[in-house]
Coordinates of C-alpha atoms in Angstrom, one line a residue:
Chain A
M1 CA 97.0 53.7 -67.9
S2 CA 95.4 53.9 -65.1
F3 CA 92.8 51.4 -63.8
P4 CA 89.9 53.5 -65.9
V5 CA 91.6 53.6 -69.4
I6 CA 92.4 49.5 -68.5
L7 CA 89.1 49.6 -68.0
F8 CA 88.1 51.2 -70.7
F9 CA 90.0 48.6 -73.3
I10 CA 88.4 45.6 -71.6
C11 CA 84.7 46.6 -72.3
A12 CA 85.8 48.2 -75.5
A13 CA 86.9 44.4 -76.4
M14 CA 84.1 42.3 -75.3
A15 CA 81.9 44.9 -77.2
V16 CA 84.0 44.3 -80.3
L17 CA 84.1 40.6 -79.6
G18 CA 80.4 40.6 -78.9
A19 CA 79.4 42.2 -81.9
I20 CA 81.3 39.8 -84.5
L21 CA 80.1 36.7 -82.7
L22 CA 76.7 38.5 -83.0
I23 CA 76.6 37.8 -85.9
V24 CA 79.4 34.5 -86.8
A25 CA 76.9 32.5 -84.5
R26 CA 74.8 29.8 -86.1
E27 CA 73.0 29.4 -83.5
P28 CA 70.1 32.0 -82.2
I29 CA 70.5 31.8 -78.3
H30 CA 74.8 32.6 -79.2
S31 CA 73.7 35.2 -80.9
A32 CA 71.2 37.0 -78.8
L33 CA 73.8 36.5 -75.8
S34 CA 76.7 38.1 -77.7
L35 CA 73.8 41.1 -77.9
I36 CA 73.3 40.6 -74.0
L37 CA 77.3 40.8 -73.7
V38 CA 78.0 43.5 -76.0
M39 CA 75.3 45.9 -74.2
V40 CA 76.5 45.1 -70.7
S41 CA 79.8 46.5 -71.7
L42 CA 78.8 48.9 -73.1
A43 CA 76.5 49.9 -70.0
I44 CA 79.7 49.1 -68.4
L45 CA 81.6 52.1 -70.7
Y46 CA 78.7 54.2 -70.0
L47 CA 79.7 53.8 -65.9
L48 CA 83.0 54.5 -66.5
L49 CA 82.0 57.8 -68.0
G50 CA 79.8 58.8 -64.8
A51 CA 76.4 58.3 -66.3
E52 CA 75.2 56.0 -64.1
F53 CA 71.8 56.4 -64.9
I54 CA 71.7 55.5 -68.0
A55 CA 74.0 52.2 -67.0
A56 CA 71.0 51.0 -64.6
V57 CA 68.4 51.5 -66.9
Q58 CA 70.6 50.4 -69.9
I59 CA 71.2 46.7 -68.7
I60 CA 67.5 46.9 -67.2
V61 CA 65.5 47.8 -70.6
Y62 CA 68.3 46.6 -73.0
A63 CA 70.0 43.4 -71.5
G64 CA 67.0 42.6 -68.5
A65 CA 64.0 42.9 -70.9
I66 CA 63.8 43.0 -74.0
M67 CA 66.5 40.2 -74.7
V68 CA 64.7 38.2 -72.2
L69 CA 62.0 39.0 -74.3
F70 CA 64.1 37.5 -77.4
V71 CA 65.8 34.7 -76.1
F72 CA 62.1 33.9 -74.9
V73 CA 60.3 34.2 -78.1
I74 CA 63.7 31.8 -79.5
M75 CA 63.0 28.9 -76.7
L76 CA 59.3 29.3 -77.7
L77 CA 59.3 28.2 -81.9
N78 CA 62.9 26.5 -81.0
A79 CA 64.3 28.2 -84.2
G80 CA 67.0 25.8 -85.1
V81 CA 70.7 26.6 -86.4
E82 CA 70.9 29.2 -89.5
E83 CA 71.5 28.3 -93.2
R84 CA 74.5 30.2 -94.9
T85 CA 74.1 31.3 -98.8
S86 CA 77.1 32.0 -100.4
W87 CA 77.6 35.4 -100.8
S88 CA 75.9 37.9 -103.1
K89 CA 78.4 39.6 -105.9
M90 CA 76.9 42.7 -104.7
A91 CA 78.2 42.2 -101.0
K92 CA 81.8 40.5 -102.7
Y93 CA 82.7 43.6 -104.8
A94 CA 80.2 46.7 -103.6
G95 CA 79.9 45.7 -99.9
M96 CA 83.4 45.5 -99.1
P97 CA 85.4 48.5 -100.3
L98 CA 82.2 50.3 -98.8
A99 CA 82.5 48.4 -95.2
I100 CA 86.7 49.4 -95.6
F101 CA 85.9 52.5 -95.6
L102 CA 83.1 53.0 -93.5
L103 CA 85.4 51.7 -91.0
L104 CA 88.0 53.9 -91.9
E105 CA 85.6 57.1 -91.5
I106 CA 84.6 56.0 -88.1
A107 CA 88.3 55.7 -86.8
H108 CA 89.0 59.0 -88.2
W109 CA 86.6 60.7 -86.3
V110 CA 87.0 59.1 -83.1
W111 CA 90.6 59.6 -83.1
R112 CA 89.9 63.3 -83.8
A113 CA 87.5 63.6 -81.2
S114 CA 89.5 61.2 -78.7
V115 CA 86.9 60.0 -76.7
G116 CA 89.2 57.5 -74.7
A117 CA 91.3 60.9 -73.1
K118 CA 87.6 61.4 -72.4
V119 CA 86.8 58.0 -70.9
A120 CA 90.5 58.1 -68.7
N121 CA 89.9 62.2 -67.3
G122 CA 86.2 62.7 -67.6
A123 CA 84.4 60.1 -65.2
G124 CA 85.3 63.0 -62.8
A125 CA 84.0 66.0 -65.0
A126 CA 80.7 64.1 -66.5
Q127 CA 79.6 63.0 -63.0
A128 CA 78.1 66.6 -62.1
A129 CA 76.6 66.9 -65.8
F130 CA 74.9 63.4 -65.6
S131 CA 73.1 62.8 -61.7
T132 CA 69.9 61.2 -62.0
H133 CA 68.1 64.5 -60.5
D134 CA 69.2 66.9 -63.4
L135 CA 68.4 64.1 -65.9
A136 CA 64.8 63.7 -64.7
M137 CA 65.2 67.5 -64.5
A138 CA 65.8 67.9 -67.9
L139 CA 63.4 65.2 -68.9
F140 CA 60.0 66.4 -67.4
Q141 CA 60.3 70.0 -67.4
Q142 CA 63.0 70.7 -70.1
Y143 CA 61.5 67.9 -72.9
L144 CA 58.4 67.6 -71.5
F145 CA 57.0 67.6 -74.7
P146 CA 59.3 65.0 -76.5
F147 CA 59.4 62.8 -74.3
E148 CA 54.9 62.8 -74.3
A149 CA 55.1 62.4 -78.2
T150 CA 57.3 59.6 -77.5
S151 CA 56.0 57.9 -75.1
I152 CA 52.3 58.2 -77.5
L153 CA 53.9 56.8 -80.8
I154 CA 55.1 53.8 -78.4
L155 CA 51.9 53.2 -76.9
I156 CA 50.7 53.6 -81.1
A157 CA 53.3 50.7 -82.3
I158 CA 52.3 48.7 -79.3
L159 CA 48.6 49.0 -80.4
G160 CA 49.2 48.6 -83.7
A161 CA 51.4 45.5 -83.2
L162 CA 48.5 43.5 -81.1
V163 CA 45.4 44.7 -84.2
L164 CA 47.8 43.2 -86.6
A165 CA 48.6 40.1 -84.2
K166 CA 44.9 39.4 -83.9
R167 CA 44.0 40.0 -87.6
S168 CA 46.1 36.8 -88.1
E169 CA 44.3 34.3 -86.4
Chain B
M1 CA 102.0 50.0 -45.0
D2 CA 102.6 53.0 -48.0
F3 CA 100.8 50.0 -50.8
I4 CA 97.3 49.8 -47.9
S5 CA 97.0 53.9 -47.7
N6 CA 97.6 54.1 -51.5
H7 CA 95.5 51.6 -52.5
A8 CA 92.7 51.9 -49.3
V9 CA 89.3 51.3 -51.5
L10 CA 90.9 48.2 -53.1
V11 CA 92.7 46.3 -50.1
V12 CA 89.2 47.0 -47.7
S13 CA 86.5 46.2 -50.4
L14 CA 89.0 42.7 -51.5
I15 CA 89.4 42.2 -48.1
K16 CA 84.5 43.2 -47.7
I17 CA 84.3 40.9 -50.6
A18 CA 86.0 37.5 -48.8
V19 CA 84.2 38.4 -45.4
L20 CA 80.8 38.9 -47.3
L21 CA 81.5 35.7 -48.9
F22 CA 82.1 33.0 -46.6
V23 CA 79.5 34.7 -44.7
V24 CA 77.1 34.3 -47.2
M25 CA 78.2 30.8 -48.3
T26 CA 77.8 29.1 -44.8
A27 CA 74.7 31.1 -44.1
L28 CA 73.4 29.9 -47.5
A29 CA 74.3 26.3 -46.5
Y30 CA 72.7 26.7 -43.1
L31 CA 69.4 27.8 -45.1
T32 CA 69.1 24.7 -46.2
W33 CA 69.3 23.3 -42.0
F34 CA 67.0 26.1 -41.1
E35 CA 64.2 25.3 -43.8
R36 CA 64.4 21.6 -43.4
K37 CA 64.0 22.1 -39.8
V38 CA 61.2 24.6 -39.5
V39 CA 59.5 22.1 -42.7
A40 CA 59.7 19.4 -40.4
R41 CA 58.9 20.9 -37.2
I42 CA 55.7 22.5 -39.3
Q43 CA 54.7 18.8 -41.0
S44 CA 55.5 17.2 -36.7
R45 CA 58.3 15.3 -38.2
W46 CA 62.4 15.6 -36.8
G47 CA 64.2 16.7 -40.0
P48 CA 68.0 15.9 -40.2
Y49 CA 68.7 14.5 -37.5
Y50 CA 71.8 12.5 -37.8
V51 CA 74.6 14.1 -39.5
G52 CA 76.1 15.4 -36.5
A53 CA 74.1 17.0 -32.8
H54 CA 70.1 18.0 -34.3
G55 CA 71.9 17.6 -37.8
L56 CA 74.3 20.7 -37.3
L57 CA 76.9 18.9 -39.7
Q58 CA 74.0 17.5 -42.5
P59 CA 75.1 20.8 -44.7
L60 CA 78.6 20.1 -45.1
A61 CA 77.4 16.2 -45.7
D62 CA 75.6 17.2 -48.2
G63 CA 78.1 19.9 -49.9
L64 CA 80.7 16.8 -49.5
K65 CA 78.2 14.5 -51.5
F66 CA 77.3 17.3 -54.2
L67 CA 81.8 17.3 -54.5
F68 CA 81.9 13.9 -55.5
K69 CA 78.8 12.8 -57.2
E70 CA 79.5 11.8 -61.2
D71 CA 78.9 15.2 -63.2
L72 CA 76.7 14.2 -66.2
T73 CA 76.3 16.4 -69.3
P74 CA 73.4 14.8 -71.6
P75 CA 75.4 14.4 -75.0
S76 CA 72.4 16.1 -77.2
S77 CA 73.5 19.5 -75.0
D78 CA 74.6 23.2 -75.6
R79 CA 78.0 22.2 -74.1
F80 CA 79.0 25.8 -73.5
V81 CA 75.2 27.5 -73.1
Y82 CA 74.6 24.8 -70.5
I83 CA 77.7 24.9 -68.5
L84 CA 77.5 29.2 -68.5
A85 CA 74.1 29.1 -67.2
P86 CA 74.6 27.7 -63.6
F87 CA 77.2 30.2 -63.4
L88 CA 75.7 33.1 -64.9
A89 CA 72.8 31.9 -62.2
L90 CA 75.2 31.9 -59.1
S91 CA 77.2 34.7 -59.5
L92 CA 74.2 37.4 -60.5
A93 CA 72.6 36.5 -57.3
L94 CA 75.6 36.7 -55.0
T95 CA 76.5 39.7 -57.4
T96 CA 73.5 42.0 -55.8
L97 CA 74.8 41.2 -52.2
A98 CA 77.6 44.1 -52.8
L99 CA 74.9 46.6 -52.9
I100 CA 73.3 45.9 -49.7
P101 CA 74.3 47.7 -46.6
F102 CA 74.1 45.9 -43.4
G103 CA 75.4 48.6 -41.1
P104 CA 75.2 52.1 -40.7
P105 CA 78.2 54.3 -43.5
S106 CA 79.5 55.9 -40.7
I107 CA 81.7 52.9 -39.2
Q108 CA 84.7 53.2 -41.3
V109 CA 87.8 51.9 -41.2
L110 CA 90.8 53.4 -43.5
G111 CA 88.1 56.4 -44.6
Q112 CA 86.0 53.5 -46.2
P113 CA 82.8 52.5 -44.7
V114 CA 82.7 48.7 -43.4
F115 CA 79.5 47.3 -44.1
V116 CA 78.6 47.9 -47.4
I117 CA 80.9 47.2 -50.3
A118 CA 79.5 49.1 -53.3
N119 CA 78.4 52.3 -51.9
S120 CA 76.0 54.0 -55.2
N121 CA 73.6 56.3 -55.3
I122 CA 70.9 54.6 -57.6
G123 CA 72.4 51.3 -55.8
L124 CA 68.3 50.3 -55.5
L125 CA 68.4 50.4 -59.9
F126 CA 71.8 48.8 -59.9
L127 CA 70.3 45.8 -58.0
F128 CA 66.9 45.7 -59.9
A129 CA 70.0 45.5 -62.6
I130 CA 71.5 42.8 -61.7
T131 CA 68.5 41.1 -60.7
S132 CA 66.9 41.7 -64.1
I133 CA 69.7 39.3 -65.8
G134 CA 69.2 37.1 -62.9
V135 CA 66.5 34.9 -65.5
Y136 CA 69.1 34.2 -67.9
G137 CA 70.2 31.6 -65.4
V138 CA 67.1 29.7 -65.5
A139 CA 66.0 30.1 -69.4
L140 CA 69.7 29.6 -70.7
A141 CA 69.8 25.9 -68.5
G142 CA 65.8 25.2 -69.9
W143 CA 67.2 25.3 -73.4
S144 CA 70.2 24.2 -73.2
S145 CA 70.0 20.8 -71.8
N146 CA 67.3 19.5 -75.2
S147 CA 65.1 18.2 -73.0
K148 CA 61.4 18.4 -72.9
Y149 CA 60.9 18.8 -68.9
P150 CA 63.7 21.7 -68.5
L151 CA 62.8 23.6 -71.6
L152 CA 59.0 23.5 -70.1
G153 CA 60.0 24.8 -66.8
G154 CA 62.8 27.4 -68.3
L155 CA 59.7 28.7 -70.3
R156 CA 57.9 28.9 -67.4
S157 CA 59.9 30.5 -65.3
S158 CA 60.7 33.2 -67.7
A159 CA 57.6 34.2 -68.4
Q160 CA 56.7 34.1 -64.9
M161 CA 59.8 36.5 -63.5
I162 CA 59.3 39.1 -66.2
S163 CA 55.3 38.9 -65.1
Y164 CA 56.7 39.6 -61.6
E165 CA 59.6 42.0 -62.0
V166 CA 56.9 44.2 -63.4
S167 CA 54.7 44.4 -60.1
L168 CA 57.9 44.3 -57.8
T169 CA 59.4 47.7 -59.1
L170 CA 56.1 49.3 -58.8
S171 CA 55.6 48.5 -55.7
V172 CA 59.1 49.6 -54.3
V173 CA 58.3 53.1 -56.3
G174 CA 56.7 54.3 -53.8
V175 CA 59.1 53.9 -51.1
L176 CA 61.3 56.0 -53.5
L177 CA 58.5 59.1 -54.1
L178 CA 58.8 58.4 -49.7
A179 CA 62.7 59.1 -50.0
G180 CA 63.5 61.1 -52.8
S181 CA 66.2 59.0 -53.3
F182 CA 67.8 55.6 -55.2
S183 CA 70.7 55.0 -52.3
F184 CA 70.2 52.6 -49.6
N185 CA 71.4 54.8 -47.4
G186 CA 69.1 57.4 -48.1
I187 CA 66.1 55.2 -47.8
I188 CA 66.9 53.8 -44.5
E189 CA 67.7 57.3 -42.9
R190 CA 64.5 58.2 -43.8
Q191 CA 62.8 55.8 -41.6
A192 CA 65.1 57.3 -38.0
G193 CA 63.8 57.2 -35.0
N194 CA 61.4 53.8 -33.8
I195 CA 59.2 51.4 -35.4
G196 CA 56.6 53.5 -36.2
H197 CA 58.6 55.9 -38.8
W198 CA 59.2 52.4 -40.7
N199 CA 58.0 52.5 -44.3
V200 CA 55.9 49.5 -44.2
W201 CA 53.1 51.4 -42.3
P202 CA 52.8 54.4 -45.3
Q203 CA 53.7 52.0 -47.4
I204 CA 51.4 48.6 -46.7
V205 CA 50.0 48.0 -49.7
G206 CA 53.5 48.1 -51.7
F207 CA 54.5 46.1 -49.1
L208 CA 52.4 43.2 -49.5
C209 CA 52.4 43.6 -53.3
Y210 CA 56.0 43.2 -52.5
I211 CA 56.6 40.7 -51.2
T212 CA 53.9 38.5 -52.8
A213 CA 56.2 39.6 -56.1
A214 CA 59.5 38.7 -54.5
I215 CA 58.4 35.5 -53.5
A216 CA 57.4 34.6 -57.1
E217 CA 60.7 36.0 -58.3
T218 CA 62.4 33.5 -56.2
N219 CA 60.4 30.9 -57.9
R220 CA 59.3 29.5 -54.4
V221 CA 56.8 28.0 -52.8
P222 CA 53.3 28.9 -53.3
F223 CA 54.5 30.2 -56.8
D224 CA 57.3 27.5 -57.9
L225 CA 55.3 26.4 -60.9
P226 CA 58.5 26.6 -63.0
E227 CA 60.1 23.1 -60.4
A228 CA 56.7 22.0 -60.0
E229 CA 58.0 17.8 -59.8
T230 CA 54.4 16.8 -60.6
E231 CA 54.4 18.3 -63.8
L232 CA 58.0 18.7 -64.6
V233 CA 59.8 16.2 -62.7
A234 CA 62.6 18.8 -61.8
G235 CA 62.2 21.9 -64.1
F236 CA 65.0 23.9 -65.7
H237 CA 66.9 22.3 -63.3
T238 CA 66.6 18.4 -64.3
E239 CA 69.9 17.5 -66.6
Y240 CA 71.6 19.1 -64.2
S241 CA 73.9 17.0 -61.4
S242 CA 76.8 17.7 -58.7
F243 CA 78.4 20.9 -58.1
K244 CA 76.1 22.1 -61.0
F245 CA 72.7 21.3 -59.2
A246 CA 73.8 22.6 -56.3
M247 CA 75.2 26.4 -57.8
F248 CA 71.5 26.8 -58.9
F249 CA 70.5 25.7 -55.2
M250 CA 72.6 27.9 -53.9
A251 CA 71.5 30.4 -55.9
E252 CA 67.9 30.2 -55.2
Y253 CA 68.5 30.8 -51.7
A254 CA 70.9 33.8 -52.5
N255 CA 68.4 35.5 -54.3
M256 CA 66.0 34.5 -50.8
I257 CA 68.3 36.0 -48.8
T258 CA 68.5 39.4 -51.3
V259 CA 65.3 40.4 -51.6
S260 CA 64.8 39.4 -47.3
C261 CA 67.4 42.1 -47.2
L262 CA 65.6 44.1 -49.8
A263 CA 62.6 44.2 -47.6
T264 CA 64.3 45.0 -44.2
I265 CA 65.4 47.6 -46.2
L266 CA 63.0 49.0 -48.1
F267 CA 59.6 48.5 -45.4
F268 CA 61.8 48.0 -42.1
G269 CA 64.2 50.4 -41.7
G270 CA 67.0 48.6 -42.5
W271 CA 70.0 48.4 -39.6
L272 CA 67.8 50.9 -37.4
S273 CA 66.9 49.8 -34.2
P274 CA 63.1 49.2 -33.7
L275 CA 63.1 50.6 -30.3
P276 CA 63.9 54.9 -29.1
D277 CA 67.2 55.8 -29.4
S278 CA 66.2 56.7 -25.6
W279 CA 67.1 52.9 -24.3
T280 CA 70.1 51.9 -23.8
W281 CA 69.5 49.0 -22.6
Q282 CA 69.4 47.4 -26.0
L283 CA 72.7 47.8 -26.6
Y284 CA 73.4 44.7 -24.6
L285 CA 70.9 42.5 -26.6
P286 CA 73.3 40.9 -29.5
G287 CA 75.5 40.1 -26.5
A288 CA 72.5 38.5 -24.4
G289 CA 71.0 36.6 -27.1
L290 CA 74.1 35.3 -27.8
I291 CA 74.4 34.2 -24.7
A292 CA 71.0 32.8 -23.9
L293 CA 71.6 30.6 -27.1
G294 CA 74.8 29.0 -24.9
L295 CA 72.9 28.4 -22.3
Y296 CA 70.5 27.1 -23.4
C297 CA 72.8 24.3 -25.8
A298 CA 74.6 23.8 -22.3
Y299 CA 71.7 22.7 -21.3
D300 CA 70.8 20.5 -24.2
T301 CA 73.8 19.1 -24.4
V302 CA 74.0 17.9 -21.2
K303 CA 70.5 16.1 -20.5
E304 CA 69.7 15.1 -24.4
M305 CA 72.8 14.3 -25.9
R306 CA 74.7 11.3 -26.1
G307 CA 78.3 10.6 -27.4
I308 CA 79.6 12.4 -30.1
A309 CA 76.8 14.8 -30.5
R310 CA 77.9 16.1 -26.9
L311 CA 81.0 16.6 -28.4
Q312 CA 79.9 19.0 -30.9
L313 CA 77.1 20.4 -29.4
S314 CA 79.6 21.6 -26.5
V315 CA 81.6 23.1 -29.4
V316 CA 78.2 24.7 -30.5
T317 CA 77.9 26.3 -26.8
L318 CA 81.3 27.1 -26.4
M319 CA 81.4 29.5 -30.2
A320 CA 77.9 31.0 -28.5
L321 CA 79.1 32.2 -25.5
V322 CA 82.3 33.5 -26.7
A323 CA 80.6 35.3 -29.8
G324 CA 78.1 36.6 -26.9
A325 CA 81.1 37.8 -24.6
I326 CA 82.6 39.1 -27.7
C327 CA 79.3 41.5 -28.4
L328 CA 79.3 43.0 -24.3
M329 CA 82.6 44.5 -25.1
P330 CA 81.8 48.0 -24.9
P331 CA 83.7 49.0 -28.2
V332 CA 82.3 45.8 -29.9
M333 CA 79.0 46.6 -28.2
H334 CA 78.5 49.7 -30.0
V335 CA 79.9 48.3 -33.6
I336 CA 77.6 45.7 -33.8
Q337 CA 74.3 47.0 -33.2
G338 CA 73.4 47.5 -37.3
P339 CA 74.4 44.6 -38.3
F340 CA 72.7 42.7 -35.7
W341 CA 69.5 44.4 -36.4
F342 CA 69.8 44.0 -40.0
V343 CA 70.2 40.5 -39.4
A344 CA 67.5 39.9 -37.2
K345 CA 65.0 41.2 -39.9
V346 CA 66.1 39.7 -42.3
G347 CA 66.1 36.2 -40.4
L348 CA 62.7 37.0 -40.2
F349 CA 61.7 37.2 -43.2
I350 CA 63.9 33.8 -44.0
F351 CA 61.4 32.0 -41.1
F352 CA 58.4 33.4 -43.2
Y353 CA 59.4 32.1 -46.1
V354 CA 59.6 28.7 -45.1
W355 CA 56.9 29.5 -43.5
I356 CA 55.0 30.2 -46.7
R357 CA 56.5 27.1 -47.8
G358 CA 55.0 24.6 -45.0
T359 CA 51.8 26.4 -45.5
L360 CA 50.6 26.6 -49.0
P361 CA 49.5 24.8 -52.0
R362 CA 50.5 25.4 -55.3
F363 CA 48.9 27.6 -57.6
R364 CA 48.2 26.1 -61.1
Y365 CA 49.6 28.3 -63.9
D366 CA 46.7 30.4 -65.2
Q367 CA 46.2 31.4 -61.5
L368 CA 49.6 32.5 -62.1
M369 CA 49.2 34.2 -64.5
S370 CA 45.8 36.4 -63.7
F371 CA 47.0 37.1 -60.1
G372 CA 50.1 38.8 -61.5
W373 CA 48.8 40.6 -64.5
K374 CA 44.9 41.3 -63.6
L375 CA 45.5 42.0 -59.7
L376 CA 48.7 42.5 -58.7
L377 CA 49.8 45.0 -61.1
P378 CA 46.9 47.0 -61.1
V379 CA 47.2 47.2 -56.9
S380 CA 50.5 48.8 -57.0
L381 CA 50.3 51.0 -60.2
A382 CA 47.2 52.3 -57.9
N383 CA 49.8 52.6 -54.9
L384 CA 51.7 54.3 -56.6
V385 CA 49.7 56.7 -58.2
V386 CA 47.9 57.4 -54.5
T387 CA 51.2 57.5 -52.6
A388 CA 52.2 60.2 -55.9
L389 CA 49.3 62.1 -55.3
V390 CA 49.2 61.8 -51.4
I391 CA 53.1 63.6 -51.3
L392 CA 51.5 66.0 -53.7
L393 CA 48.6 67.0 -51.5
V394 CA 51.0 66.8 -47.9
K395 CA 53.5 69.1 -50.4
R396 CA 51.1 71.7 -51.3

């Protein structure tokens, strides 16, 4: 096995472990930390695919900015330990089979697309397609209108949050 | 031999990491000595004096003290996170140094550049990525201690680091526009020539914003609100003792080195010499400087020192003279130029940091926040817009 493949499996295992811990952990801060672990391992997976820019932005935006605010709010509110409720009947009898079905479906498609093989030998091939310069060109020329529309959408969301927060005071 | 040539990247990288860690750890230890000496001089005191000649062995004594102190863990703390926090702080602070080029990429061993560990096309972005998660060390330390003052300190520092990170990043974008590249080597090579080609001159506003935000980012005076001892005992690391405390301490100094390196690269030409290339006598400067230091130490040894201190200082003298002689040998002389200028510039920034600490009083918390959001952010944004406009007009 080559080095990238080993690294892929380590990071994939870390991401899955983080995702499970996120749900299982009872302390909100532990959940937040697990989510950071997931995001950082995803960033390393992007790096393995040759997408340097996306990897860096993934860490800066998600792990570095959004999760810091999560942790900040949890600290500020001093949120206590979660309370567990017993599983509802719905979750037991309908949820579990559906979850297993979903997992099998994902496994099937992953198997067919053989993502692992792409990660293993795709680093060099994907590099050219994913350079920062190309990304910028695509974003600010070909997809300029969707990009600007998204920024306005986000701005509206921020304004909405501000208005809602102000009203309750 | 086959193994080494087949795995050149791995072998050379590991050696570089070991050497860099050794150098940086020693530098961190002596940075505390340097800071105490300079602040003492500013305040008309002597600073460390008794452990070794001129207190030169003080860092060693401090290190031993930290190792042997009792390591207390508060019973009500969250043990895992409590232990994780100092490790996170120090390892992230040291990781950033892997991206810094200390010398030109043309000097290579086995086809690998010697003076940088990870040579990335988007080095600057990766550096910001790593520093952006550096805040967790402080925030988690404050939370996991489960105690009033650390929590307040952790909250303050998270708020402060988030606020100033925005200005820090924006103040750098002007340089990126000038260089048209995220790679450190690209940014440095654009400033080639003499001191007049450096980015400080066109980006003076960006530089002032950067250095202000950088001091706030590293939680140093006058922005050291997270550890304001009159209000918060010792802030986020109040409950930490022994080596875990030392790790926070080292992380703070490592961060200082990182932002100084970044300032050197972005605004002061990195490993480039400030003098024009035609002045060939500058090649002798590193060796001459070390020999001058050695001669001064020799004078001091004979004139001022008594007893064991005399022996200690003569060792320093010998080391400086030998290092100076090595630096004057022709092959070494050329290799050493890049790192010499880089370290000299970083040293100036560190001195500037200490100078600020010895001079300015601490801000109030509301002053800190309004300064960051109402002055620093608009100014760095305006700098960005003006730079972009000028570049656009010049290119037309």
